[in-house]
Amino acid sequence: MYRAVIFLVLFLTGCGFQMRGAAGVPVEMARTYIDTADRHSLFYRRVRSGFRNAGIHVVDTPKNASAIFFIASDETGQRVLSVSARNVPTEFEVYYSISYRLSAGKSVLLPLRTQTLIRDYTWDETLVLGKEKEENLLREAIVDDLLRIILIQLSGL
């Protein structure tokens, strides 16, 4: 048993395996300004708090910033995925699409990228309030996933 544990540890360290910890961000992002047209969107609010949790100081003006995270587009909505024989929607999909880039001074650290995530849910016209809540929870989960994707991309810079 002892040999198996030692072998496993040596194998994992030899192949480059590392435990995932907090995402490290580039030093240029020490003071970051988030530039967006909609400062009230769910995505903007989550990015702002997510950056703070990652150790990034979010500043209120671009002149005080060492980097600018620009949110070019921030769109969300829902579409009908399927309908019943009575032509009543039975399934919807919730989508969230964002485009963003990161620059520090005149250099572009992360070129313009677009991420779109989609989740679907079933619709029951007798449970309207519950399904509306489910849609909002799915949208929040999508935004959290988008933020996680961005932080992973930033940690690779």
CSV table of C-alpha atoms in Angstrom, one decimal:
chain,number,residue,atom,x,y,z
A,1,MET,CA,0.0,0.0,0.0
A,2,TYR,CA,2.8,2.4,1.0
A,3,ARG,CA,4.6,1.7,-2.4
A,4,ALA,CA,1.4,2.4,-4.3
A,5,VAL,CA,0.9,5.8,-2.6
A,6,ILE,CA,4.6,6.7,-3.3
A,7,PHE,CA,4.3,5.6,-6.9
A,8,LEU,CA,1.1,7.7,-7.3
A,9,VAL,CA,2.7,10.8,-5.9
A,10,LEU,CA,5.8,10.5,-8.0
A,11,PHE,CA,3.7,9.8,-11.1
A,12,LEU,CA,1.4,12.9,-10.6
A,13,THR,CA,4.3,15.2,-9.9
A,14,GLY,CA,6.3,13.8,-12.8
A,15,CYS,CA,3.5,14.5,-15.3
A,16,GLY,CA,3.2,18.1,-14.3
A,17,PHE,CA,0.0,17.8,-12.3
A,18,GLN,CA,-0.7,20.7,-10.0
A,19,MET,CA,-3.6,21.3,-7.6
A,20,ARG,CA,-5.8,24.1,-8.8
A,21,GLY,CA,-5.6,27.1,-6.4
A,22,ALA,CA,-6.7,30.7,-6.7
A,23,ALA,CA,-6.3,32.1,-10.2
A,24,GLY,CA,-3.2,34.3,-10.5
A,25,VAL,CA,-3.6,37.4,-12.6
A,26,PRO,CA,-1.0,39.4,-14.5
A,27,VAL,CA,0.8,42.1,-12.5
A,28,GLU,CA,-0.5,44.7,-15.0
A,29,MET,CA,-4.0,44.1,-13.6
A,30,ALA,CA,-3.1,45.4,-10.1
A,31,ARG,CA,-5.3,48.4,-10.7
A,32,THR,CA,-8.0,47.7,-13.3
A,33,TYR,CA,-10.7,49.8,-14.7
A,34,ILE,CA,-13.8,48.0,-16.1
A,35,ASP,CA,-15.1,49.8,-19.1
A,36,THR,CA,-18.7,49.0,-20.1
A,37,ALA,CA,-21.8,50.7,-21.4
A,38,ASP,CA,-24.1,49.0,-18.8
A,39,ARG,CA,-22.9,49.3,-15.2
A,40,HIS,CA,-26.1,47.7,-14.0
A,41,SER,CA,-25.9,44.4,-15.8
A,42,LEU,CA,-25.5,41.1,-13.9
A,43,PHE,CA,-22.3,40.3,-15.7
A,44,TYR,CA,-20.6,43.7,-14.8
A,45,ARG,CA,-21.6,43.3,-11.1
A,46,ARG,CA,-20.2,39.8,-11.0
A,47,VAL,CA,-17.0,40.7,-12.8
A,48,ARG,CA,-16.4,43.6,-10.4
A,49,SER,CA,-16.8,41.4,-7.3
A,50,GLY,CA,-14.9,38.5,-9.0
A,51,PHE,CA,-11.9,40.7,-9.8
A,52,ARG,CA,-11.9,41.9,-6.2
A,53,ASN,CA,-12.0,38.4,-4.9
A,54,ALA,CA,-9.0,37.5,-7.2
A,55,GLY,CA,-7.0,40.3,-5.6
A,56,ILE,CA,-7.5,42.9,-8.3
A,57,HIS,CA,-8.0,46.5,-7.2
A,58,VAL,CA,-10.9,47.8,-9.3
A,59,VAL,CA,-10.6,51.5,-9.8
A,60,ASP,CA,-13.4,54.0,-10.8
A,61,THR,CA,-11.6,56.0,-13.5
A,62,PRO,CA,-9.3,54.9,-16.4
A,63,LYS,CA,-6.6,57.4,-15.5
A,64,ASN,CA,-5.9,55.6,-12.2
A,65,ALA,CA,-5.7,52.2,-13.9
A,66,SER,CA,-2.8,50.1,-14.9
A,67,ALA,CA,-5.1,48.0,-17.1
A,68,ILE,CA,-8.5,48.3,-18.7
A,69,PHE,CA,-10.9,45.4,-19.0
A,70,PHE,CA,-13.3,46.5,-21.8
A,71,ILE,CA,-16.7,44.8,-22.1
A,72,ALA,CA,-17.7,45.3,-25.7
A,73,SER,CA,-21.0,43.5,-25.6
A,74,ASP,CA,-23.1,42.0,-22.8
A,75,GLU,CA,-26.3,40.3,-24.1
A,76,THR,CA,-28.7,37.9,-22.5
A,77,GLY,CA,-32.1,36.5,-23.4
A,78,GLN,CA,-34.1,33.4,-24.0
A,79,ARG,CA,-35.3,31.5,-27.0
A,80,VAL,CA,-38.0,28.9,-27.6
A,81,LEU,CA,-36.4,25.5,-28.0
A,82,SER,CA,-39.4,23.2,-28.6
A,83,VAL,CA,-43.2,23.5,-28.7
A,84,SER,CA,-46.0,21.0,-27.9
A,85,ALA,CA,-48.6,19.7,-30.4
A,86,ARG,CA,-50.8,22.6,-29.2
A,87,ASN,CA,-48.1,25.0,-30.3
A,88,VAL,CA,-47.3,25.9,-26.7
A,89,PRO,CA,-43.6,26.3,-25.8
A,90,THR,CA,-42.4,23.4,-23.7
A,91,GLU,CA,-38.7,24.1,-23.6
A,92,PHE,CA,-36.6,27.3,-23.5
A,93,GLU,CA,-32.9,28.1,-23.7
A,94,VAL,CA,-31.3,30.9,-21.7
A,95,TYR,CA,-28.2,32.4,-23.3
A,96,TYR,CA,-25.6,34.9,-22.2
A,97,SER,CA,-23.0,36.3,-24.7
A,98,ILE,CA,-20.2,38.6,-23.9
A,99,SER,CA,-17.3,40.2,-25.8
A,100,TYR,CA,-14.3,41.6,-23.9
A,101,ARG,CA,-10.7,42.5,-24.2
A,102,LEU,CA,-7.9,43.5,-21.8
A,103,SER,CA,-5.3,46.2,-22.4
A,104,ALA,CA,-2.5,47.8,-20.4
A,105,GLY,CA,-1.4,51.1,-21.8
A,106,LYS,CA,-0.9,50.7,-25.5
A,107,SER,CA,-0.4,46.9,-25.4
A,108,VAL,CA,-3.3,44.4,-25.7
A,109,LEU,CA,-2.9,41.6,-23.2
A,110,LEU,CA,-6.1,39.8,-24.3
A,111,PRO,CA,-7.5,40.5,-27.7
A,112,LEU,CA,-11.2,40.8,-28.3
A,113,ARG,CA,-12.9,37.5,-27.4
A,114,THR,CA,-16.5,36.4,-27.4
A,115,GLN,CA,-17.9,33.8,-25.1
A,116,THR,CA,-21.5,32.5,-25.3
A,117,LEU,CA,-23.0,30.0,-22.9
A,118,ILE,CA,-26.4,28.4,-23.2
A,119,ARG,CA,-28.6,26.4,-20.7
A,120,ASP,CA,-32.0,25.0,-21.4
A,121,TYR,CA,-35.0,24.3,-19.1
A,122,THR,CA,-38.5,22.9,-19.5
A,123,TRP,CA,-41.5,25.1,-19.3
A,124,ASP,CA,-44.8,24.3,-17.5
A,125,GLU,CA,-47.5,26.9,-17.8
A,126,THR,CA,-48.9,25.9,-14.4
A,127,LEU,CA,-45.7,26.7,-12.6
A,128,VAL,CA,-45.0,30.2,-14.0
A,129,LEU,CA,-43.4,31.7,-10.9
A,130,GLY,CA,-41.1,28.7,-10.3
A,131,LYS,CA,-40.0,28.6,-13.9
A,132,GLU,CA,-39.2,32.3,-13.9
A,133,LYS,CA,-37.1,31.7,-10.8
A,134,GLU,CA,-35.3,28.8,-12.5
A,135,GLU,CA,-34.6,31.0,-15.5
A,136,ASN,CA,-33.0,33.7,-13.3
A,137,LEU,CA,-30.9,31.0,-11.4
A,138,LEU,CA,-29.7,29.6,-14.7
A,139,ARG,CA,-28.7,33.1,-15.9
A,140,GLU,CA,-26.8,33.7,-12.7
A,141,ALA,CA,-25.0,30.3,-13.0
A,142,ILE,CA,-24.1,31.1,-16.6
A,143,VAL,CA,-22.6,34.5,-15.5
A,144,ASP,CA,-20.6,32.7,-12.8
A,145,ASP,CA,-19.3,30.2,-15.4
A,146,LEU,CA,-18.3,33.1,-17.7
A,147,LEU,CA,-16.4,34.8,-14.9
A,148,ARG,CA,-14.6,31.6,-14.1
A,149,ILE,CA,-13.6,31.2,-17.8
A,150,ILE,CA,-12.3,34.8,-17.9
A,151,LEU,CA,-10.3,34.3,-14.7
A,152,ILE,CA,-8.7,31.1,-16.1
A,153,GLN,CA,-7.8,33.0,-19.3
A,154,LEU,CA,-6.3,35.8,-17.3
A,155,SER,CA,-4.2,33.4,-15.1
A,156,GLY,CA,-2.7,32.1,-18.3
A,157,LEU,CA,-1.3,35.5,-19.3
